[in-house]
mmCIF file of C-alpha atoms in Angstrom:
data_model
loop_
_atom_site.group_PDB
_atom_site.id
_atom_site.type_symbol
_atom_site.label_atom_id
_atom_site.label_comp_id
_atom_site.label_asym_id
_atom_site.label_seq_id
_atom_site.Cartn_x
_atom_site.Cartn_y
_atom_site.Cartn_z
ATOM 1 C CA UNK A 3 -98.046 81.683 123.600
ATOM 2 C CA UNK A 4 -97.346 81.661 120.144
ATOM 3 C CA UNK A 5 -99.207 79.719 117.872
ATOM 4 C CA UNK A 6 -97.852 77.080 116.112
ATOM 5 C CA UNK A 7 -98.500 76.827 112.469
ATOM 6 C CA UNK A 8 -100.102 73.393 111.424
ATOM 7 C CA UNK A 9 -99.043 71.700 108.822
ATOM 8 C CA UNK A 10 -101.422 70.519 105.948
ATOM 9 C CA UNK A 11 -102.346 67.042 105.920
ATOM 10 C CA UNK A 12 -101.400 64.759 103.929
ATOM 11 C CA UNK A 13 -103.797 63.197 101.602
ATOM 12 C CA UNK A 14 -105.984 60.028 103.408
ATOM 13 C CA UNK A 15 -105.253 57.082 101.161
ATOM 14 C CA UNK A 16 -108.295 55.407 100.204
ATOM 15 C CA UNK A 17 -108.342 52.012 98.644
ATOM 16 C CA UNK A 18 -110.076 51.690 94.952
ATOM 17 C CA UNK A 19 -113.375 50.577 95.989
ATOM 18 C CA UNK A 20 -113.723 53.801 98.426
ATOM 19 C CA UNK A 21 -111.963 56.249 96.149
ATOM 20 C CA UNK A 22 -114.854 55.678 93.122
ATOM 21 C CA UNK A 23 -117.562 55.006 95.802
ATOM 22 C CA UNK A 24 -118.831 58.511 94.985
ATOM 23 C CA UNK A 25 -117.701 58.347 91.553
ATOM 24 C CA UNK A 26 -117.683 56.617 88.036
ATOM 25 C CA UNK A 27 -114.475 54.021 87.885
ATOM 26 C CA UNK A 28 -111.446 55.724 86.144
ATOM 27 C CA UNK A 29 -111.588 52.456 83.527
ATOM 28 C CA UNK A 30 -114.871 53.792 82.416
ATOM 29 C CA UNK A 31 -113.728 57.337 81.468
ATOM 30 C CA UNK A 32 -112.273 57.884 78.010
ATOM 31 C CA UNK A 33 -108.681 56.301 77.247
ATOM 32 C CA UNK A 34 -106.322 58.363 75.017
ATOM 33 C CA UNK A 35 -105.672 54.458 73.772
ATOM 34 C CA UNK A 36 -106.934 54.973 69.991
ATOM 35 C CA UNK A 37 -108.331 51.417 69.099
ATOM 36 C CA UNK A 38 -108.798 49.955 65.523
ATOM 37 C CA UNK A 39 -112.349 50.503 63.646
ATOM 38 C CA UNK A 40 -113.856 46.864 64.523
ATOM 39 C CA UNK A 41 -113.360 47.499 68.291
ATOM 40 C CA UNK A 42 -115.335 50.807 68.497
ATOM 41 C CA UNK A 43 -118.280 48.466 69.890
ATOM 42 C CA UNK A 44 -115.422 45.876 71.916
ATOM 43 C CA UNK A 45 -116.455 47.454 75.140
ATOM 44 C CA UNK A 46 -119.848 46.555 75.045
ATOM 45 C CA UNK A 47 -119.629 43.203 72.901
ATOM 46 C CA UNK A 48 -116.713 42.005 75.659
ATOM 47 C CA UNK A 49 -119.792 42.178 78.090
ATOM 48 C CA UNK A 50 -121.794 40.172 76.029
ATOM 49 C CA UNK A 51 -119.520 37.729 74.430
ATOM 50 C CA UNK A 52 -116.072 37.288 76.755
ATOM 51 C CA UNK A 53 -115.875 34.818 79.062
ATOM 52 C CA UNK A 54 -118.650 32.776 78.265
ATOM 53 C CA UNK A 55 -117.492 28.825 78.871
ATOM 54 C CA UNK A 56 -120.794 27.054 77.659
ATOM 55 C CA UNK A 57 -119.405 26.387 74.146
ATOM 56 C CA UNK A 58 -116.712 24.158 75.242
ATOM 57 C CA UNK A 59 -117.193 21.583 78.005
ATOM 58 C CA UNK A 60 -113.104 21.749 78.629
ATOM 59 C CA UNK A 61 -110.549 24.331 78.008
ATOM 60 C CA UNK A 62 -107.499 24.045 79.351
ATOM 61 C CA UNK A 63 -104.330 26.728 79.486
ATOM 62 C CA UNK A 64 -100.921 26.700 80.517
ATOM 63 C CA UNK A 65 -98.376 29.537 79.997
ATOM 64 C CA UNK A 66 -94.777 29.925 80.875
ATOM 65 C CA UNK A 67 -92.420 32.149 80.077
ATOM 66 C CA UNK A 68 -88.472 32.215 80.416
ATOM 67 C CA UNK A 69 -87.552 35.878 78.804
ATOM 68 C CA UNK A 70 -87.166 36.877 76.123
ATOM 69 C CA UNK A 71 -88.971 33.488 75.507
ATOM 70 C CA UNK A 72 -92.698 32.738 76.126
ATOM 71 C CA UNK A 73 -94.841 29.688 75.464
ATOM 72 C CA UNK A 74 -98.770 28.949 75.769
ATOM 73 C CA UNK A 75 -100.495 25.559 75.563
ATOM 74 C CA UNK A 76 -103.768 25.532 74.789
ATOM 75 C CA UNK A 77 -106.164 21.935 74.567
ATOM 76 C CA UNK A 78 -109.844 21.917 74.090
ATOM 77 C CA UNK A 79 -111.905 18.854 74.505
ATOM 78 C CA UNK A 80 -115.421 18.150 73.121
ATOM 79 C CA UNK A 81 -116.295 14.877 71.268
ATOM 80 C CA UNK A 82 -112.429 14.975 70.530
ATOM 81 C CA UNK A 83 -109.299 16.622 71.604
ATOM 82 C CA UNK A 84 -107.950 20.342 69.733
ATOM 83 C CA UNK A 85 -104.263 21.179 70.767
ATOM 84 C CA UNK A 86 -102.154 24.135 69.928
ATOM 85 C CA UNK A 87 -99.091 25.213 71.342
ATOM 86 C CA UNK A 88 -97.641 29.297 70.701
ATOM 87 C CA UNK A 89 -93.610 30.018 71.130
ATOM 88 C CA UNK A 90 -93.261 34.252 71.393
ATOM 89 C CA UNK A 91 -89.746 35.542 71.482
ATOM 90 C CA UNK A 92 -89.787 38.987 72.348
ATOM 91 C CA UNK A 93 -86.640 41.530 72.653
ATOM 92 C CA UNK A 94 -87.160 45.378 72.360
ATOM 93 C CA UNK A 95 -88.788 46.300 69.229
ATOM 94 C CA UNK A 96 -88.889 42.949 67.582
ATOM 95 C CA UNK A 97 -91.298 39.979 68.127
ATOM 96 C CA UNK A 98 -91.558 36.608 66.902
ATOM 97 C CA UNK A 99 -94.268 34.027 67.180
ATOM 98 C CA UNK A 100 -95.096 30.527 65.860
ATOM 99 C CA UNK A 101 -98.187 28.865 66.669
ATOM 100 C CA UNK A 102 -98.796 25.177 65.924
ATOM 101 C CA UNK A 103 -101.879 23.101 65.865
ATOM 102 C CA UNK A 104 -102.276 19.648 66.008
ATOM 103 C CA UNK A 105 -104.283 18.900 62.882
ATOM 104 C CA UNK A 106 -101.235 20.182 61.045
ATOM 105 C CA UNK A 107 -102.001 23.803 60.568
ATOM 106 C CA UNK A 108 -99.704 26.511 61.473
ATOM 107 C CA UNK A 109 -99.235 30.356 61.399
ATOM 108 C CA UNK A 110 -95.512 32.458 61.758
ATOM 109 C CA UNK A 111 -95.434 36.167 62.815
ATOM 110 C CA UNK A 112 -92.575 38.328 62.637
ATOM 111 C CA UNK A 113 -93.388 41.592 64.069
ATOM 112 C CA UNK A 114 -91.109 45.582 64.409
ATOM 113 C CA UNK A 115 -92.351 48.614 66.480
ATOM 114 C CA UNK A 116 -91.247 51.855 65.812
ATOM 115 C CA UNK A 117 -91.749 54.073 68.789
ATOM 116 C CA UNK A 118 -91.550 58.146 68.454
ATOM 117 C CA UNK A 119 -92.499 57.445 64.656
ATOM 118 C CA UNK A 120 -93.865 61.264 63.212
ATOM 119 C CA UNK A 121 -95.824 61.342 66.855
ATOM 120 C CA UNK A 122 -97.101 58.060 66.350
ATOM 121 C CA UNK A 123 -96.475 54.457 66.677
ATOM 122 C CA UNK A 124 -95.735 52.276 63.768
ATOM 123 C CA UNK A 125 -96.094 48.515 63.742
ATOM 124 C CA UNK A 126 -95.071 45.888 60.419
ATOM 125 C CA UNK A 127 -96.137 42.711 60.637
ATOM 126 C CA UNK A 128 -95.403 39.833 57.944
ATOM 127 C CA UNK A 129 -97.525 36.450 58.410
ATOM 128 C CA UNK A 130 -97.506 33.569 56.855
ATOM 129 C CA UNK A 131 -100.668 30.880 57.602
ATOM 130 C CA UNK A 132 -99.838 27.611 56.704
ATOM 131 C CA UNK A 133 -103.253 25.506 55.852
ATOM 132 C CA UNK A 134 -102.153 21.854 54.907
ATOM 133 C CA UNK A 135 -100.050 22.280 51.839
ATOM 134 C CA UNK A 136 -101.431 25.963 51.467
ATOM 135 C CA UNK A 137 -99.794 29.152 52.289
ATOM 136 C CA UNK A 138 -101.127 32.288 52.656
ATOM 137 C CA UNK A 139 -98.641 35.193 53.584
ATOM 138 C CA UNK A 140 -99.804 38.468 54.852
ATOM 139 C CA UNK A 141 -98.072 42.008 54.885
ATOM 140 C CA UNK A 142 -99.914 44.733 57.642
ATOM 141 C CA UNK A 143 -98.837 48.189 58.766
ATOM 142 C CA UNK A 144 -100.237 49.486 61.952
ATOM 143 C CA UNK A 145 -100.140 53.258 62.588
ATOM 144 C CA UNK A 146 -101.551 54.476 66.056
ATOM 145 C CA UNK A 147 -101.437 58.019 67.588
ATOM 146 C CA UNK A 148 -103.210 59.691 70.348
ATOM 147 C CA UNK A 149 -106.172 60.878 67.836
ATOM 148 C CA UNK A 150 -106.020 58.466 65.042
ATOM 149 C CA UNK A 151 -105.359 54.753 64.360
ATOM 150 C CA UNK A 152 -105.282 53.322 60.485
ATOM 151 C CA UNK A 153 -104.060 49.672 59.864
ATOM 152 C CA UNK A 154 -103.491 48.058 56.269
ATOM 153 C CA UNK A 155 -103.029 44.868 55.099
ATOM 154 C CA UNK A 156 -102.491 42.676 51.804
ATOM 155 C CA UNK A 157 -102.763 39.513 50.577
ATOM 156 C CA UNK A 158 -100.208 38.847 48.057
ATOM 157 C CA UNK A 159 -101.158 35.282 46.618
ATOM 158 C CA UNK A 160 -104.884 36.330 46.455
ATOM 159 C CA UNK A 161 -103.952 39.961 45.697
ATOM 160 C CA UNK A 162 -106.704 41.598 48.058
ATOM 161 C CA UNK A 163 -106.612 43.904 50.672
ATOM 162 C CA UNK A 164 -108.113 44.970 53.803
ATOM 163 C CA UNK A 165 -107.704 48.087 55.595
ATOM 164 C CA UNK A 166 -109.324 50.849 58.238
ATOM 165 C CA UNK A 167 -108.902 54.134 59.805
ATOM 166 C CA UNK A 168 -110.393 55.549 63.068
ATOM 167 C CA UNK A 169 -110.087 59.194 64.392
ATOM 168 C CA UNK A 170 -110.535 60.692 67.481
ATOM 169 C CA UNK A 171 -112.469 64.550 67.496
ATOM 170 C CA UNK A 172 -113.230 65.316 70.957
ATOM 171 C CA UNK A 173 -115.702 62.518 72.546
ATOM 172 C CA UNK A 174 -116.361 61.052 68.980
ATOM 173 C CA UNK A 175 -114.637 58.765 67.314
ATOM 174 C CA UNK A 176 -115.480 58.196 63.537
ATOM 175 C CA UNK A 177 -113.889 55.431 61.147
ATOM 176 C CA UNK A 178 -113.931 53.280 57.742
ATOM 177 C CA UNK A 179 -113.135 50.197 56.646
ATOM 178 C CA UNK A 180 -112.359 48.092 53.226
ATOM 179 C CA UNK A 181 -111.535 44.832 51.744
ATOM 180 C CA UNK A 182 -111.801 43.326 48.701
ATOM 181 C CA UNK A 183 -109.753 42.742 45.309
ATOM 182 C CA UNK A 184 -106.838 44.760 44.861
ATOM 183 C CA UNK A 185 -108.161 45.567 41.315
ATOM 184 C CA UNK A 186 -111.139 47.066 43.155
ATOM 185 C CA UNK A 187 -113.319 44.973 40.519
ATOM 186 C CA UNK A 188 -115.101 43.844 44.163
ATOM 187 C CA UNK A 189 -114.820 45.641 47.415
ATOM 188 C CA UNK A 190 -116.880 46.230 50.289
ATOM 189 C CA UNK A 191 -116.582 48.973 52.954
ATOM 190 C CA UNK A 192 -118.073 49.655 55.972
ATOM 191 C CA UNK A 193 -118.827 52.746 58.399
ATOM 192 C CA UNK A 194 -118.898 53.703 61.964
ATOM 193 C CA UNK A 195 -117.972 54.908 65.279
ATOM 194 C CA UNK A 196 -118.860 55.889 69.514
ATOM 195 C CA UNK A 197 -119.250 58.715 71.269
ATOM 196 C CA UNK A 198 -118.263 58.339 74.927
ATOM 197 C CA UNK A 199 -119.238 60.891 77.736
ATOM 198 C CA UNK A 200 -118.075 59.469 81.246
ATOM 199 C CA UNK A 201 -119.268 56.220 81.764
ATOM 200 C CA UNK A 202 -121.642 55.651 78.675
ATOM 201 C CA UNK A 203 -120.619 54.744 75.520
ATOM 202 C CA UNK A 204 -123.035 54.679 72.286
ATOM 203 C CA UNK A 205 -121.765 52.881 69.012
ATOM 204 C CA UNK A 206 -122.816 52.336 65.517
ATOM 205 C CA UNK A 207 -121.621 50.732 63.075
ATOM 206 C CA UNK A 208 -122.391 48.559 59.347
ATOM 207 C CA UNK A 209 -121.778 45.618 58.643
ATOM 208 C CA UNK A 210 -121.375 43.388 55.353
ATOM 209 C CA UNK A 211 -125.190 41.105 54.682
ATOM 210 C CA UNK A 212 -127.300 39.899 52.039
ATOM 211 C CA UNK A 213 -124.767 40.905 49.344
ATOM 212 C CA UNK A 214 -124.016 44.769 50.029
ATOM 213 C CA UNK A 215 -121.857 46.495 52.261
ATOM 214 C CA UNK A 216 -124.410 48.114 54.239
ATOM 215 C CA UNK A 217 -126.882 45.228 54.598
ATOM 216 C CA UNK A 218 -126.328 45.264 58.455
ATOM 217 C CA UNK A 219 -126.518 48.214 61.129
ATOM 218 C CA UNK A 220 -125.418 47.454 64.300
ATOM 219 C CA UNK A 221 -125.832 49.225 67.699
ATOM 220 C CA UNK A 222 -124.174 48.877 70.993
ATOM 221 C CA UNK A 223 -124.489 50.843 74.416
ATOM 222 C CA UNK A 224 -122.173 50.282 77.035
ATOM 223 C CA UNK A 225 -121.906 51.633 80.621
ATOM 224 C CA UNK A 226 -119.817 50.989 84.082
ATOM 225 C CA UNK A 227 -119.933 52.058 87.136
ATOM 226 C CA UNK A 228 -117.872 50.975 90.343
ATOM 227 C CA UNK A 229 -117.347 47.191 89.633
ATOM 228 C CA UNK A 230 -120.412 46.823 87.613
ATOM 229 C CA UNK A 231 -120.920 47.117 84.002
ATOM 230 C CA UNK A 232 -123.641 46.501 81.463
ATOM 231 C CA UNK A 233 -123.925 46.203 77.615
ATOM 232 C CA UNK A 234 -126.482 46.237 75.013
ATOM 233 C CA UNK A 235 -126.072 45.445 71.387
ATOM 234 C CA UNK A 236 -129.340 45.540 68.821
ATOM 235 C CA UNK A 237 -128.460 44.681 64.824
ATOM 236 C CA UNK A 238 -130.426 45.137 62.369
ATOM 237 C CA UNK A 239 -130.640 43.545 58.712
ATOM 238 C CA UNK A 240 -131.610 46.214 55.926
ATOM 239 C CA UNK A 241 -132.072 43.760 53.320
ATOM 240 C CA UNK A 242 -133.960 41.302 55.377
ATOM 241 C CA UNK A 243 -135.261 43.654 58.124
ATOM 242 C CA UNK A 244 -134.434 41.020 60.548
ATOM 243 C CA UNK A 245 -133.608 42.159 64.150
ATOM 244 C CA UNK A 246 -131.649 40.963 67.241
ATOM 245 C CA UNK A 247 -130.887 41.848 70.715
ATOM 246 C CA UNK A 248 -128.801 40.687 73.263
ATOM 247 C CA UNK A 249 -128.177 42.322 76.552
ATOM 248 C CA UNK A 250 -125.397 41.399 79.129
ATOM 249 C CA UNK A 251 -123.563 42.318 82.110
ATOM 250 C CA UNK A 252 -120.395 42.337 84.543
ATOM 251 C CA UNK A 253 -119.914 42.644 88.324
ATOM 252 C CA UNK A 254 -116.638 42.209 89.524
ATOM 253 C CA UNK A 255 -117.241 40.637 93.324
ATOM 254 C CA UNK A 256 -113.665 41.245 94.642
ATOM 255 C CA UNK A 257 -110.210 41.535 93.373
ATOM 256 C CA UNK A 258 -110.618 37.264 92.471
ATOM 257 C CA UNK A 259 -113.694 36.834 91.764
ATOM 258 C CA UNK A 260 -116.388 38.549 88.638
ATOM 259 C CA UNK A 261 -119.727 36.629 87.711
ATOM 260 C CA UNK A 262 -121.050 37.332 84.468
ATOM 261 C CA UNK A 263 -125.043 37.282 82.617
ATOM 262 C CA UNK A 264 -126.382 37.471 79.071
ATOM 263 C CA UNK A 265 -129.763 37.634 77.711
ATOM 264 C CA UNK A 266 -130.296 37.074 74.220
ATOM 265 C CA UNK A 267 -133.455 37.641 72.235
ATOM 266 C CA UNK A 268 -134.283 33.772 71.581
ATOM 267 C CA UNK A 269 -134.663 33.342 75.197
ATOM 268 C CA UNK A 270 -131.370 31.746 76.101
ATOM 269 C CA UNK A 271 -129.474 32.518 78.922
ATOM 270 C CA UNK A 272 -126.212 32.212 80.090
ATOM 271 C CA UNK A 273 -124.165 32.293 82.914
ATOM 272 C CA UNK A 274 -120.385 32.329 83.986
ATOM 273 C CA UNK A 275 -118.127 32.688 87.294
ATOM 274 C CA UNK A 276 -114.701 33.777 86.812
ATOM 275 C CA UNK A 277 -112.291 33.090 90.058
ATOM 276 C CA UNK A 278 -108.322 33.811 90.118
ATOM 277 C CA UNK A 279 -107.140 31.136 93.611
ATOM 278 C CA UNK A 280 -103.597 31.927 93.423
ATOM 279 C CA UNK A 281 -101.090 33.788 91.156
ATOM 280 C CA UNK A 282 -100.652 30.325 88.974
ATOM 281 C CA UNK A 283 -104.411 29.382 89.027
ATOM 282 C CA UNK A 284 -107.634 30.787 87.702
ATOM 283 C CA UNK A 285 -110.367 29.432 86.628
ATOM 284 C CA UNK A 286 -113.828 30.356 84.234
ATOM 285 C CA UNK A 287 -117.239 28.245 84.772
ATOM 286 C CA UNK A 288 -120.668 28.652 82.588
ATOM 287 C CA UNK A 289 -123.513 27.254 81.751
ATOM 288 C CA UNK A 290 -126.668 28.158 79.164
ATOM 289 C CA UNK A 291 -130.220 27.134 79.096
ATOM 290 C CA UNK A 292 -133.459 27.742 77.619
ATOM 291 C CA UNK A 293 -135.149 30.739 79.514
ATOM 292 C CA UNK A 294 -138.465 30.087 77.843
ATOM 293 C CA UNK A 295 -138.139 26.241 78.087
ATOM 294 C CA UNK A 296 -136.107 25.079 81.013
ATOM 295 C CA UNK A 297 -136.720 21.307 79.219
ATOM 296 C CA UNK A 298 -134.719 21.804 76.464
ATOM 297 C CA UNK A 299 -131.905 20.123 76.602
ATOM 298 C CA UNK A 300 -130.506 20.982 73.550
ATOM 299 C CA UNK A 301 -130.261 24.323 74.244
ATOM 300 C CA UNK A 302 -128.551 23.056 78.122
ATOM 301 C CA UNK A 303 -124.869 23.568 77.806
ATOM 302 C CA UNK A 304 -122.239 23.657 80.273
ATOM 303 C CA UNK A 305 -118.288 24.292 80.177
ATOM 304 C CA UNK A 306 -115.283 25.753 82.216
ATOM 305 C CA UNK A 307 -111.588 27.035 80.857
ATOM 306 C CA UNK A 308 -109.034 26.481 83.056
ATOM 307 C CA UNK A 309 -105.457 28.597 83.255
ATOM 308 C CA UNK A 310 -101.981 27.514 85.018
ATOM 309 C CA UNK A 311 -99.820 30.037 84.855
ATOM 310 C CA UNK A 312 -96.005 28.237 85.367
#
């Protein structure tokens, strides 16, 4: 008898939460996504900060969209009621977007991507805020590329400026930043960047206090693994040599459901439960208290967001 040649086998599919069992989550790996200079710490400060409800008893969201049209309600209610409503039209490389809020205020974007643009991406943006009888228009050029991203802005009533550049070399990624006058009679500046190996990412970066440009250092460490992440963040005041910490983390239960914890150096803690119960409802609930003195209540706070999606 002959022997019948067998033919390979085709590769087992393995759902996500078998095929990183073994392994670090392919989220937490380096992206080729460059990001602008103030979100070389977003990683770990999303951990820390996102999704937190406790500051707002009531949030309420509903978005619809009918392309190349789409429009997001937003209400907040504390001791009184916040409203704002967005319109977004969309269509290729244009964008448009008015957002309105109910104590009068207003902002208008008009937005044009260049694709393929020398290797890069290039995106103009003109805004105009609208501040009771006050308006502020703003002119910004976004540049992005696989190893660099540099975004620059101006002011023309006030005539000042704000800009920053970040570059990618290997697992580092290094950047600037300025605003100020456009006279330079005042400007400040700051410096920083991450290095990322796998799932860990380090950060440092300044920040603008007691009247210099580097009156601040701040530090963040962020890691992930499988459906959990953590992040730490430590700042520290050079001109006041004050310190804080804060420490939080992520575990995404299943595919609908991610509970959240922070820790922050005064003792409070906080708490949130994120669920998605259908494609057009999801839903965020928190809550903070005093870890060092469960009876006070002014540090007891409580709050959930809620999003229909129409």
């Amino acid at each position: 008898w002959q022997k019948r040649k067998r033919r390979p086998l085709a590769p087992r599919f393995s759902p996500p939460a078998l095929l990183f069992s073994r392994t670090f989550a392919a989220s937490s790996l380096p992206s080729s996504r460059m990001v602008l200079f103030r979100d070389v710490n977003k990683a770990s400060a999303d951990v820390i900060n996102r999704d937190f409800t406790h500051n707002v008893p009531i949030d309420l969201e509903v978005k619809s969209a009918a392309a190349p049209f789409s429009f997001t309600q937003c209400a907040t209610i504390t001791s009184a009621v916040a409203a704002n409503s967005t319109v977004r039209f969309a269509d290729k490389a244009f964008s448009a977007e008015g957002k309105f809020f109910t104590n009068g205020n207003s902002t208008f974007d008009l937005k044009y991507t260049k694709a393929d643009f020398y290797k890069g991406t290039l995106l103009l943006n003109g805004r105009v805020d609208k501040k009771g009888t006050a308006f502020t228009p703003e002119v910004a050029a976004d540049f992005s590329m696989k190893s660099a991203h540099a975004k620059f802005s101006l002011f023309p009533t006030s005539m000042t400026f704000n800009g920053s550049a970040l570059f990618c070399l290997s697992k580092f990624k290094l950047g600037a930043e300025a605003a100020g006058s456009c006279d330079l009679s005042k400007v400040t500046f700051g410096l920083g960047g991450n290095y990322s190996n796998g799932p860990m990412t380090f950060s440092v970066k300044t920040a603008p206090a007691g009247g210099t440009s580097l009156g601040k250092v701040i530090g963040n460490v962020h890691a992930k693994k499988d459906s959990v992440e953590i992040g730490a963040e430590m700042s520290y005041g050079l001109t006041d040599s004050k310190t804080s910490l804060a420490f939080g983390g992520r575990m995404q239960v299943n595919k609908e459901t991610a509970v959240k914890a922070k820790l922050a150096d005064d003792g409070k803690v906080a708490m949130s439960l994120s669920h998605t119960f259908s494609p057009l409802i999801s839903a965020t609930m928190g809550a903070q208290f005093d870890g060092l003195n469960l009876g006070n209540s002014e540090a007891l706070k409580y709050g959930a967001k809620v999003t229909f999606n129409c």
